[in-house]
PDB file of C-alpha atoms and ligand atoms in Angstrom:
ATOM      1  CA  UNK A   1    -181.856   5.280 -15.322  1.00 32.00           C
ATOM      2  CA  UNK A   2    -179.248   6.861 -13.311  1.00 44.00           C
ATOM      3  CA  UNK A   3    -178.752   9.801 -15.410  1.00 36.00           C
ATOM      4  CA  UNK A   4    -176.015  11.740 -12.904  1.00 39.00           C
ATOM      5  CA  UNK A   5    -174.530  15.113 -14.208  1.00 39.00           C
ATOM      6  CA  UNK A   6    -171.989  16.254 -11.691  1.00 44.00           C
ATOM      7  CA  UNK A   7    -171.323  19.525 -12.015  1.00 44.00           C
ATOM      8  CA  UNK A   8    -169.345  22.079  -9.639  1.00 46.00           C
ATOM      9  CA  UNK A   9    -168.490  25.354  -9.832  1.00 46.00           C
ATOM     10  CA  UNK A  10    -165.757  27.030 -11.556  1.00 46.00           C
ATOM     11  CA  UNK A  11    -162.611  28.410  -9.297  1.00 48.00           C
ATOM     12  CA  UNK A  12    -162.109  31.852  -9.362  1.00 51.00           C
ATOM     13  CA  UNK A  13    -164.741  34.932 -10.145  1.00 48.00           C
ATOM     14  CA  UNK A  14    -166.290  33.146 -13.404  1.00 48.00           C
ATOM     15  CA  UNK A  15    -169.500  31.476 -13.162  1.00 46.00           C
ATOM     16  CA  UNK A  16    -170.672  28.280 -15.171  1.00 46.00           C
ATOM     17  CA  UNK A  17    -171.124  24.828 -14.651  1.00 47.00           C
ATOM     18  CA  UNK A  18    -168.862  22.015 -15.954  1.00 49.00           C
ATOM     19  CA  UNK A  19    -169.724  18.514 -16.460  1.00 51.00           C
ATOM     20  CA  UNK A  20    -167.712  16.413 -15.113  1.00 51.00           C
ATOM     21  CA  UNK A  21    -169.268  12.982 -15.864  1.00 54.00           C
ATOM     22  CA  UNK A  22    -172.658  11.677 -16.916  1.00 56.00           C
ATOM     23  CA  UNK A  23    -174.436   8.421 -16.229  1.00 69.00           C
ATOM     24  CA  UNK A  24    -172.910   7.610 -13.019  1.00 78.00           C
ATOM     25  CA  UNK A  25    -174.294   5.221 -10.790  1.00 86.00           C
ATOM     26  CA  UNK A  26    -171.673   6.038  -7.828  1.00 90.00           C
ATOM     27  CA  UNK A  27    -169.750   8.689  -6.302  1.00 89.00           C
ATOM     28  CA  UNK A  28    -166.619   7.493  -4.816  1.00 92.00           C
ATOM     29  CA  UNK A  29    -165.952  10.435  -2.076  1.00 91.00           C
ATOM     30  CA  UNK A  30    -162.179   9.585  -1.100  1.00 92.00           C
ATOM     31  CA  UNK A  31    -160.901  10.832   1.971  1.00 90.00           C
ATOM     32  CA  UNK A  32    -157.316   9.991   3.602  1.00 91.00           C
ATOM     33  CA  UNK A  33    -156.922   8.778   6.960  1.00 91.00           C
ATOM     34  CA  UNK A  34    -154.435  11.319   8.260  1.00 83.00           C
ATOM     35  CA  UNK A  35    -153.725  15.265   7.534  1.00 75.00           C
ATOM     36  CA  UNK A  36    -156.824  14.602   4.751  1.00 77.00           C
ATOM     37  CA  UNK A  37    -159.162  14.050   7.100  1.00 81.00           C
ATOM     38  CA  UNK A  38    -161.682  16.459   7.428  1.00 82.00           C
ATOM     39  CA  UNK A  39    -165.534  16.007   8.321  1.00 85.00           C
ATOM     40  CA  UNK A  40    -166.278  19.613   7.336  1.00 80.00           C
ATOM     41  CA  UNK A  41    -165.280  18.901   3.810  1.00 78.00           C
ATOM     42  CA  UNK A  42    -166.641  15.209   3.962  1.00 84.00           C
ATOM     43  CA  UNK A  43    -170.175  17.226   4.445  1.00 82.00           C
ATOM     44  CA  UNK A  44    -169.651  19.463   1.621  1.00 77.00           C
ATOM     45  CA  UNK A  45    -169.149  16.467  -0.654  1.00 79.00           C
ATOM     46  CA  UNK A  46    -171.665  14.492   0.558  1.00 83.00           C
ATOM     47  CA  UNK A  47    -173.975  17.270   0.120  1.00 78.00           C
ATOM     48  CA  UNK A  48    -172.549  17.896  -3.448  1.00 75.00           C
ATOM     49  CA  UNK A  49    -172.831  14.286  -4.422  1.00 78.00           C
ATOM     50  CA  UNK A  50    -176.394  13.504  -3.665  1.00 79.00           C
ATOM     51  CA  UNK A  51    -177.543  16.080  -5.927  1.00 73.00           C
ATOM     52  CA  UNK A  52    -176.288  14.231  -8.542  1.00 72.00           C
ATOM     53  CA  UNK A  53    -178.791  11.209  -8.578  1.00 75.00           C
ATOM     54  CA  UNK A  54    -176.207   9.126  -8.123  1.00 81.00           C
ATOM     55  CA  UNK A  55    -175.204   7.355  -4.739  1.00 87.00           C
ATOM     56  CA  UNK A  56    -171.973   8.303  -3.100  1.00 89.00           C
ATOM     57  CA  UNK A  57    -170.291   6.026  -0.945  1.00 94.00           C
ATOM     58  CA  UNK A  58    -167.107   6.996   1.145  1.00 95.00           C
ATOM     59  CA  UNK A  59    -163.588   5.441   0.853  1.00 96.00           C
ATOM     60  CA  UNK A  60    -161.325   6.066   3.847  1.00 96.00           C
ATOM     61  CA  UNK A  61    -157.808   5.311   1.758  1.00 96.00           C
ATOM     62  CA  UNK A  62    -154.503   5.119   3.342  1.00 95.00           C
ATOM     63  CA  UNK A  63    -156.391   3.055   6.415  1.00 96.00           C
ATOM     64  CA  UNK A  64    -152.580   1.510   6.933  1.00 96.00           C
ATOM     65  CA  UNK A  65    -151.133   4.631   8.089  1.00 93.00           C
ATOM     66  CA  UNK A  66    -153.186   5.450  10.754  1.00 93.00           C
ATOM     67  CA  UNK A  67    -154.428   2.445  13.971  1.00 92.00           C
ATOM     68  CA  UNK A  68    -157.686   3.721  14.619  1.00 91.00           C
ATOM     69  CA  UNK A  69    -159.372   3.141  11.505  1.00 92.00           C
ATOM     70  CA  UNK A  70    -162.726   1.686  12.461  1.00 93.00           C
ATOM     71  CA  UNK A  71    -162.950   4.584  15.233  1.00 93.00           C
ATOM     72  CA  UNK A  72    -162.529   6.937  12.083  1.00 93.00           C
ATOM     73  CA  UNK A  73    -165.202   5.024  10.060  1.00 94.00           C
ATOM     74  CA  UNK A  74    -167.597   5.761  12.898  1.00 93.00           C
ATOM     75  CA  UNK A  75    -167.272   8.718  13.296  1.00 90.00           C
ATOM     76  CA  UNK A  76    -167.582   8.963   9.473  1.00 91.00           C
ATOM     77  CA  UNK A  77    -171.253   6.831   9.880  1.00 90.00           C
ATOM     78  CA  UNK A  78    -172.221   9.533  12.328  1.00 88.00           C
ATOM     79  CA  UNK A  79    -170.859  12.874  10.481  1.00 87.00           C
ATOM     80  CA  UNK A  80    -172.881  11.433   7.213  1.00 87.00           C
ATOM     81  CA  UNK A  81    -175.615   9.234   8.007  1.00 83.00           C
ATOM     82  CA  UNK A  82    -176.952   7.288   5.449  1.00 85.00           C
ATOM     83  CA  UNK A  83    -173.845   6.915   3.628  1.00 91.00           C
ATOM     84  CA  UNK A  84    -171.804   3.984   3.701  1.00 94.00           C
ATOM     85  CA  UNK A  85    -168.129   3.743   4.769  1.00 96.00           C
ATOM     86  CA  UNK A  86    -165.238   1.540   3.312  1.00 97.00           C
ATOM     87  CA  UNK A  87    -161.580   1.635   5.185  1.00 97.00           C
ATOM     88  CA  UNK A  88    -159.403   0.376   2.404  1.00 98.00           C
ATOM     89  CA  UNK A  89    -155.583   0.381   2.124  1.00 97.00           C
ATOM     90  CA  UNK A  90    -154.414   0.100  -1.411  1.00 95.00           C
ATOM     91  CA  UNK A  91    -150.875  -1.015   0.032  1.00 94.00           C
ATOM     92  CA  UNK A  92    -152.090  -4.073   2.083  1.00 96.00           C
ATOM     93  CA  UNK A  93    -155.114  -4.300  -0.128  1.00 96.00           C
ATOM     94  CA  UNK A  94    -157.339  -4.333   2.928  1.00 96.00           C
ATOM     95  CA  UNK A  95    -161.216  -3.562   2.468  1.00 97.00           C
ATOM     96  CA  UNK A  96    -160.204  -3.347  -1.683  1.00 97.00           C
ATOM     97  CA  UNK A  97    -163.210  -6.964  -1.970  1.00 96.00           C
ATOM     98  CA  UNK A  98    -165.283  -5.686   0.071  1.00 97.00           C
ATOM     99  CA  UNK A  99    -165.424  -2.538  -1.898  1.00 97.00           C
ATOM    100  CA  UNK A 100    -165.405  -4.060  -4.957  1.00 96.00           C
ATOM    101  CA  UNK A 101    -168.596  -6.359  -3.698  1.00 96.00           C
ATOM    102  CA  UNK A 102    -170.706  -3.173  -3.364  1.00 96.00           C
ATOM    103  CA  UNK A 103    -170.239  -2.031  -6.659  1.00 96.00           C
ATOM    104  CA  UNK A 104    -173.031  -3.769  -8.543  1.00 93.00           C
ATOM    105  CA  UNK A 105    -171.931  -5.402 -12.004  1.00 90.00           C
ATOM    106  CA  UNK A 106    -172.073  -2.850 -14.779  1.00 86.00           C
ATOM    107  CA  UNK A 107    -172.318   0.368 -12.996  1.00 88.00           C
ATOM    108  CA  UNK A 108    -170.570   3.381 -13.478  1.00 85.00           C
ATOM    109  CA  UNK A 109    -168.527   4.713 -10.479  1.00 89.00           C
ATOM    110  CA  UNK A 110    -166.451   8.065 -10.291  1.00 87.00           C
ATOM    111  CA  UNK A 111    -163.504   8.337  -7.808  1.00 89.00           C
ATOM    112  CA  UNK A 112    -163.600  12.504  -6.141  1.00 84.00           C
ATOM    113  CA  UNK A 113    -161.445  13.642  -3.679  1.00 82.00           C
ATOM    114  CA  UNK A 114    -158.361  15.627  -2.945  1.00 79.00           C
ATOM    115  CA  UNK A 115    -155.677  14.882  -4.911  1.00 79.00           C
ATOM    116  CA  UNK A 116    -152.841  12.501  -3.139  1.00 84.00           C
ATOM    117  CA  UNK A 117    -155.327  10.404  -1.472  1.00 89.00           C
ATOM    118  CA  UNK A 118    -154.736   7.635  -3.375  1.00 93.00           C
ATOM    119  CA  UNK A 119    -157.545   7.634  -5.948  1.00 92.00           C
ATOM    120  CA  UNK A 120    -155.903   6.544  -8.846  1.00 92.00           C
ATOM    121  CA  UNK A 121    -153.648   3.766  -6.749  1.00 95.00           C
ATOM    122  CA  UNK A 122    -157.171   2.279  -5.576  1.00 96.00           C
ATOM    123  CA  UNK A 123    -158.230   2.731  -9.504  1.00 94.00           C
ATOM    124  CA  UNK A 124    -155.447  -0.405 -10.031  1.00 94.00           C
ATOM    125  CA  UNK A 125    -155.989  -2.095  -6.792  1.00 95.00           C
ATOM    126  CA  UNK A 126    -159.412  -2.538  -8.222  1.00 93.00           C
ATOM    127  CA  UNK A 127    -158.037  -3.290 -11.541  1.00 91.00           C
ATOM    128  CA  UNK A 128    -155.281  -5.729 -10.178  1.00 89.00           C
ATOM    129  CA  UNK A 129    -152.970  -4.055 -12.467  1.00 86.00           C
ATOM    130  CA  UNK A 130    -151.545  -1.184 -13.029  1.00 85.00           C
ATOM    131  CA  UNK A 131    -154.140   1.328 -15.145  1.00 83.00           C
ATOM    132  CA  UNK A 132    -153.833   4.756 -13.656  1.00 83.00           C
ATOM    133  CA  UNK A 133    -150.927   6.636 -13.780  1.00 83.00           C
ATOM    134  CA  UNK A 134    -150.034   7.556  -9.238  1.00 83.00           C
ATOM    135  CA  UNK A 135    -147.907  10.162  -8.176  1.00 73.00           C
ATOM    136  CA  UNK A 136    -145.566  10.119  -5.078  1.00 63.00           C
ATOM    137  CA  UNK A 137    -146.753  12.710  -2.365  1.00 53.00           C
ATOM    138  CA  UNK A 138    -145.089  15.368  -0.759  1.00 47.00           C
ATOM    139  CA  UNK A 139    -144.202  14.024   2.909  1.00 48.00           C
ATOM    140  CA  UNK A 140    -144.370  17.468   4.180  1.00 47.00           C
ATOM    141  CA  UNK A 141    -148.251  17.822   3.516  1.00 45.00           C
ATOM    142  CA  UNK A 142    -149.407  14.619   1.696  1.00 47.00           C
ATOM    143  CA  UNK A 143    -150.478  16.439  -0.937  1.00 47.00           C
ATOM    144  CA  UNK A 144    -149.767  14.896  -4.668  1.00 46.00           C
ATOM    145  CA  UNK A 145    -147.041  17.089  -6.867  1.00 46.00           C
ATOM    146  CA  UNK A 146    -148.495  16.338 -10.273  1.00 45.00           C
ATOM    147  CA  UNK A 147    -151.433  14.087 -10.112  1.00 46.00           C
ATOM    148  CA  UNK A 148    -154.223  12.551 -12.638  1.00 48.00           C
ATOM    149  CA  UNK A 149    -154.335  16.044 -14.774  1.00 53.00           C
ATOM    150  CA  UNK A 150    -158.238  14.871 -16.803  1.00 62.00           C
ATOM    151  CA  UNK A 151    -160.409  11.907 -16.090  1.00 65.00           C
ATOM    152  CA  UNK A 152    -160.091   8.798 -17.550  1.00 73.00           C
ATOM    153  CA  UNK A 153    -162.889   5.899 -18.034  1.00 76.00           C
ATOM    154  CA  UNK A 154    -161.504   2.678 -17.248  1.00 82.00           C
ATOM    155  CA  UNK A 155    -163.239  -0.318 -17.955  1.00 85.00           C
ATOM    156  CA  UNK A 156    -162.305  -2.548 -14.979  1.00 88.00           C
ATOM    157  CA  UNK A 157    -164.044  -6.567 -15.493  1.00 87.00           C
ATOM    158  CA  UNK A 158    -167.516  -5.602 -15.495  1.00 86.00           C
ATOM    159  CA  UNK A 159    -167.208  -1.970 -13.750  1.00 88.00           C
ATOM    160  CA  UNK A 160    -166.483   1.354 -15.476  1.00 84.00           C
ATOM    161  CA  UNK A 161    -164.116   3.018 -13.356  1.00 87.00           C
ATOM    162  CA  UNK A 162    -163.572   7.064 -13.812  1.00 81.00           C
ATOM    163  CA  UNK A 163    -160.592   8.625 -11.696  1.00 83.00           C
ATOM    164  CA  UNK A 164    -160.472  12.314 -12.021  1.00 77.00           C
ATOM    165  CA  UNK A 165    -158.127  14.374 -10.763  1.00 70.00           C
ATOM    166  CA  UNK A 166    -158.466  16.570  -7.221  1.00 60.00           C
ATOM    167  CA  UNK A 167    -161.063  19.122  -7.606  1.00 53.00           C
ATOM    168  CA  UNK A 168    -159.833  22.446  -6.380  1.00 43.00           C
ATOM    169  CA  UNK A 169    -163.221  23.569  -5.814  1.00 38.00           C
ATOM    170  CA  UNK A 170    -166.380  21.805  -4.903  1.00 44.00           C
ATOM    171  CA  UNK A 171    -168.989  23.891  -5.290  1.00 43.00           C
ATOM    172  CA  UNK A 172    -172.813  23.308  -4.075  1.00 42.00           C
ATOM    173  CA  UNK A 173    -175.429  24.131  -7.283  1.00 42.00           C
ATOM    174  CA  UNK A 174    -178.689  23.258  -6.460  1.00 44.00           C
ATOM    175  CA  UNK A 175    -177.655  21.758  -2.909  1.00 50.00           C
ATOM    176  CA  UNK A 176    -180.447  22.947  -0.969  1.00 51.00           C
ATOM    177  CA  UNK A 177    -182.812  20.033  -0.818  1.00 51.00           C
ATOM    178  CA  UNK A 178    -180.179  18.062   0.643  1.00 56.00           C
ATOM    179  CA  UNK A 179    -178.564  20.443   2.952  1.00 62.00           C
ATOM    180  CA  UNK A 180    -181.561  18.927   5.216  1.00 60.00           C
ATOM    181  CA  UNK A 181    -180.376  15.526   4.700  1.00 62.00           C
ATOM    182  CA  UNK A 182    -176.974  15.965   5.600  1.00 69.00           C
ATOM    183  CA  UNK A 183    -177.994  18.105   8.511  1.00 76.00           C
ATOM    184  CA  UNK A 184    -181.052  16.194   9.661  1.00 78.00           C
ATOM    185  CA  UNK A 185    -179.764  16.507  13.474  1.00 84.00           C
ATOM    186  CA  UNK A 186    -180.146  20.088  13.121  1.00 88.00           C
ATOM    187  CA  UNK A 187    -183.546  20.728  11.081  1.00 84.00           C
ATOM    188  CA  UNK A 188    -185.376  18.761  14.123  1.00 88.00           C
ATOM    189  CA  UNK A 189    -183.906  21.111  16.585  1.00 92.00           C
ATOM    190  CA  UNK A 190    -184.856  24.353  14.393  1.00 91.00           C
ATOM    191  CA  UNK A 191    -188.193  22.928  14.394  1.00 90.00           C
ATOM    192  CA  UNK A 192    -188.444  22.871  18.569  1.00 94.00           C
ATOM    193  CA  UNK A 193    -187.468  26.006  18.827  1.00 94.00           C
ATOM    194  CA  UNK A 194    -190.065  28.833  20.477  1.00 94.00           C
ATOM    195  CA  UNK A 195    -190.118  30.597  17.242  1.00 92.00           C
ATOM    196  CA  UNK A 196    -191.190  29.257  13.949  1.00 88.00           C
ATOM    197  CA  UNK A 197    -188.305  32.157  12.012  1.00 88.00           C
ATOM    198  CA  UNK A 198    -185.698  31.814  14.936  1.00 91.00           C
ATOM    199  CA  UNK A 199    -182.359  32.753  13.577  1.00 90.00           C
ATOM    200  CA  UNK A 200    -180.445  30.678  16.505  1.00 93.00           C
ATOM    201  CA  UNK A 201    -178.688  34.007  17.353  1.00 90.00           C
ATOM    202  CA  UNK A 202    -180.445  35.948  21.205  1.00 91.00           C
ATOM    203  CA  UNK A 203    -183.880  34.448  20.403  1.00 93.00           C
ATOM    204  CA  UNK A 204    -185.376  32.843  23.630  1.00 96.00           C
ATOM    205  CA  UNK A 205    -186.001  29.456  23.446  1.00 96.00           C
ATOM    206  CA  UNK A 206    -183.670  28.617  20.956  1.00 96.00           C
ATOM    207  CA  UNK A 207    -183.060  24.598  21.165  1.00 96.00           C
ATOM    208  CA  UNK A 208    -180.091  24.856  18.543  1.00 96.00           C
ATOM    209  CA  UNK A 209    -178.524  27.131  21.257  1.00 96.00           C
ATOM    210  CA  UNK A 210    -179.559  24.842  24.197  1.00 97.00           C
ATOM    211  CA  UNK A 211    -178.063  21.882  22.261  1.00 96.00           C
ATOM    212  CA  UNK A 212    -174.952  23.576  21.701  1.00 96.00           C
ATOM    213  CA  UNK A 213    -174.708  24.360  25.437  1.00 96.00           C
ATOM    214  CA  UNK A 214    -175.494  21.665  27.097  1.00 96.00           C
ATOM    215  CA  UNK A 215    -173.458  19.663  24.304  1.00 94.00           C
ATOM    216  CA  UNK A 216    -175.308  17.697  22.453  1.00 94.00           C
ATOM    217  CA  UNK A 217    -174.748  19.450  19.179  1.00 93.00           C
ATOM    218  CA  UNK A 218    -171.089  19.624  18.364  1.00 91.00           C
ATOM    219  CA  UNK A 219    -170.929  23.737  17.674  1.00 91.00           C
ATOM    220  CA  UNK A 220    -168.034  23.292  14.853  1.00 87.00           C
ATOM    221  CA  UNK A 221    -171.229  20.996  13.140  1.00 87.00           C
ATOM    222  CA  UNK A 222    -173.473  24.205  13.736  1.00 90.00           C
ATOM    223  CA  UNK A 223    -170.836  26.602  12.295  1.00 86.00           C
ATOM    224  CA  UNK A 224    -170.520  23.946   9.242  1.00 80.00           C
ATOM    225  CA  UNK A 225    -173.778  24.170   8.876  1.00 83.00           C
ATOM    226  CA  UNK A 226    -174.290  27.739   8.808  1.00 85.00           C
ATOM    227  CA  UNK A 227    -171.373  28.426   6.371  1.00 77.00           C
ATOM    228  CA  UNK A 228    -172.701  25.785   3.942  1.00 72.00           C
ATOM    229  CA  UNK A 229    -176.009  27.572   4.090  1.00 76.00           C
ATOM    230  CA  UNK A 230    -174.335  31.117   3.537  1.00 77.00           C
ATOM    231  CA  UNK A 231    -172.241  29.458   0.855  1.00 68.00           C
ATOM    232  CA  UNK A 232    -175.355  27.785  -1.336  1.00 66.00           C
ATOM    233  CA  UNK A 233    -177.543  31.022  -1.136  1.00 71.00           C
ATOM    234  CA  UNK A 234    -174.386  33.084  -2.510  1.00 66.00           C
ATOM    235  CA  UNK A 235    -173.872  30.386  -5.131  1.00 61.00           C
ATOM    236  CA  UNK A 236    -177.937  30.874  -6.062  1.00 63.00           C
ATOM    237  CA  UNK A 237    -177.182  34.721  -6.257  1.00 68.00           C
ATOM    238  CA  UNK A 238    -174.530  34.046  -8.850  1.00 65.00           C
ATOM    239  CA  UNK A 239    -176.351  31.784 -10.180  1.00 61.00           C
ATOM    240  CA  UNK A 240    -179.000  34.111 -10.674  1.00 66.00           C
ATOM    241  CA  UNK A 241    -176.785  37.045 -11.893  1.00 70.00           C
ATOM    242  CA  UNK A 242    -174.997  35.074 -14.292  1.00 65.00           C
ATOM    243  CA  UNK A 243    -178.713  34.206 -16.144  1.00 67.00           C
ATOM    244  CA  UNK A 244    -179.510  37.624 -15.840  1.00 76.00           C
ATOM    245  CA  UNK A 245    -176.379  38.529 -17.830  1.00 76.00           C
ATOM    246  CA  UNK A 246    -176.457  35.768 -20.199  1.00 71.00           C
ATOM    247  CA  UNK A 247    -180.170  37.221 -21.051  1.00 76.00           C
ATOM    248  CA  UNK A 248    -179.126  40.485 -21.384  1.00 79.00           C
ATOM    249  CA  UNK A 249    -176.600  39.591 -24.051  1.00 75.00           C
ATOM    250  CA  UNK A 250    -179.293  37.238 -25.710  1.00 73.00           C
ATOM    251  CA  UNK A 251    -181.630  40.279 -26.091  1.00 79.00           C
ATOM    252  CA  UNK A 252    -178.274  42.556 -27.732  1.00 75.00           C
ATOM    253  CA  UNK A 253    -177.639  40.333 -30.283  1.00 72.00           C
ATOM    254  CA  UNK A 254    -181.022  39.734 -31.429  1.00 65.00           C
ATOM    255  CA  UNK A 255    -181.941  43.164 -31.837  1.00 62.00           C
TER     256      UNK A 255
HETATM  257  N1  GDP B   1    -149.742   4.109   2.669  1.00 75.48           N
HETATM  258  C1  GDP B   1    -150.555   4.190   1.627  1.00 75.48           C
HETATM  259  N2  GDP B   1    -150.217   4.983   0.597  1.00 75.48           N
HETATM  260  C2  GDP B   1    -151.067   5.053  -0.454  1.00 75.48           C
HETATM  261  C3  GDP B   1    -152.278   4.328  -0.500  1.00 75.48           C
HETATM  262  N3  GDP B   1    -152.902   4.617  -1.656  1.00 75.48           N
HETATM  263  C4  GDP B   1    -152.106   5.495  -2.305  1.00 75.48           C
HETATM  264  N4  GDP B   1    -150.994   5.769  -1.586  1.00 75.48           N
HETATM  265  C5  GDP B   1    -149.907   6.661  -1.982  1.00 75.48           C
HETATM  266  O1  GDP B   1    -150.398   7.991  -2.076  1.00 75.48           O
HETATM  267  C6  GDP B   1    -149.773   8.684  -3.151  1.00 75.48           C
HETATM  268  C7  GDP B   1    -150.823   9.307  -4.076  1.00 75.48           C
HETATM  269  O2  GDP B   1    -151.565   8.297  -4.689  1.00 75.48           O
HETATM  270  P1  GDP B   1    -152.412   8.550  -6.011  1.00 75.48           P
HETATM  271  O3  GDP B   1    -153.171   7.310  -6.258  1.00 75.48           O
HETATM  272  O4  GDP B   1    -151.564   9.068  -7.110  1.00 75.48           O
HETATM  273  O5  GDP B   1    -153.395   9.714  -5.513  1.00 75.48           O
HETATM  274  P2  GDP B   1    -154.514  10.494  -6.357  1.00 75.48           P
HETATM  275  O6  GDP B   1    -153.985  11.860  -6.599  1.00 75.48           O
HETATM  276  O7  GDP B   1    -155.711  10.559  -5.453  1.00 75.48           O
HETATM  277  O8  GDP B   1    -154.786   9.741  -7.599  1.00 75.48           O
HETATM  278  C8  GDP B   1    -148.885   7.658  -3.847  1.00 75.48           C
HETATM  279  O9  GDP B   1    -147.571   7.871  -3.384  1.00 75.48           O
HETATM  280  C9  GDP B   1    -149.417   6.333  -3.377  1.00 75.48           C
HETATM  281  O10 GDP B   1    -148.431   5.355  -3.339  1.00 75.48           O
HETATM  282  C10 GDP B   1    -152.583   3.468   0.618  1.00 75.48           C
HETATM  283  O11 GDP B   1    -153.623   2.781   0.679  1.00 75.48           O
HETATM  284  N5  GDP B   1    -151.692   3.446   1.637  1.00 75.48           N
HETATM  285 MG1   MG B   2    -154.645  10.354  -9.561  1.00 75.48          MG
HETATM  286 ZN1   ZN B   3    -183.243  28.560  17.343  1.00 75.48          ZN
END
């Protein structure tokens, strides 16, 4: 049973969860080659998707406009280990089977991702016709004008395609058991350092530090790291506050 509720925070000050599809069996993460390329975010999304129960894979889109592909893909494999990677190019249709071949038969896959990376143009390379309504991009920026505005369930052979449109803000409920997953580099230096509570900041001894100095840890991984933490203890606290409230209003009306 691969009962996946995705569910990310709303934009702005107000706090719920939305469900943004049920029953999936993968999460598509698609990422650009090009200006969309971002490891920080990749992270984020990773971290986001395996919450969900579901698997995510990655799709590097676009892979014709850039040469370096593969060197992208590996740096991809190390940025999110235990993921897998697939380079395709909706254009030259490169990578599209072997994408396609990973995707058991009868599974349920969602497409995420920025909007303009070509999610719903991969939606009908899969399809082999045209299903899902594309946008042209801004050159500028890359970024789609007016793009998929609500998902839509496509039923592609025996696969049951979802594209969605960009999500303005992923947000990380419930992320903490697998902030140690996507960060497993950095839990087994935490756990070498001197002390047991070390905050990485003056404390002697610090091997997170020491890593970071001599190189071995990339420091804008650290600082990903630390913000992602900051972030999901934040979204507990308004997590928290917003059942606090929702209680307090239960109580009113009842009495
Ligand atoms: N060069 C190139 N352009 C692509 C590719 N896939 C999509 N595009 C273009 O990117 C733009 C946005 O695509 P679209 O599928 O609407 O993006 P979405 O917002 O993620 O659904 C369109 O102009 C597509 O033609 C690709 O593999 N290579
Ligand atoms: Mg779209
Ligand atoms: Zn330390």
């Amino acid at each position: 049973m691969n009962g996946a509720l995705f569910y990310h925070a709303a934009a702005g000050n107000e706090t719920r969860e939305q469900l943004i599809c049920a029953n999936v069996d993968f999460i598509l993460i698609t990422m650009a080659c090009g200006h969309d390329f971002n490891l920080r975010r990749l992270e984020r999304y990773s971290l986001a998707a395996w919450e969900t129960g579901a698997t995510p894979l990655i799709v590097l889109t676009k892979s014709d406009q850039v040469d370096n592909a593969d060197g992208l893909v590996d740096e991809l494999t190390l940025t999110v280990p235990g993921v897998d990677v697939f380079p395709v190019s909706s254009v030259t249709g490169d990578g599209v089977e072997a994408l396609r071949a990973a995707l058991p038969s009868g599974s349920t896959i969602v497409l995420v991702g920025s909007s303009g990376v070509g999610k719903s143009t991969l939606t009908n390379a899969l399809a082999g016709t045209a299903v899902s309504e594309t946008q042209a991009v801004r050159e500028s920026d890359e970024r789609g004008k007016h793009t998929t505005t609500h998902r839509e369930l496509f039923q592609i052979d025996d696969l049951f395609v979802i594209d969605t449109p960009g999500m303005r803000e992923f947000g990380l409920w419930d992320g903490a058991d697998h902030l140690d997953d996507t960060f497993r580099d950095i839990e087994a230096l935490a756990e070498t350092c001197r002390f047991r509570d070390c905050a990485h900041g003056n404390e002697p001894g610090c091997a997170v530090r020491a890593a970071i100095t001599s190189g071995t840890l990339d420091a804008k991984r650290y600082q990903s790291f630390v913000e992602l933490e900051r972030e999901l203890r934040y979204a507990e606290k308004r997590q928290a506050e917003a059942a606090r409230l929702a209680e307090k209003k239960k109580r009113k009306t009842k009495s």
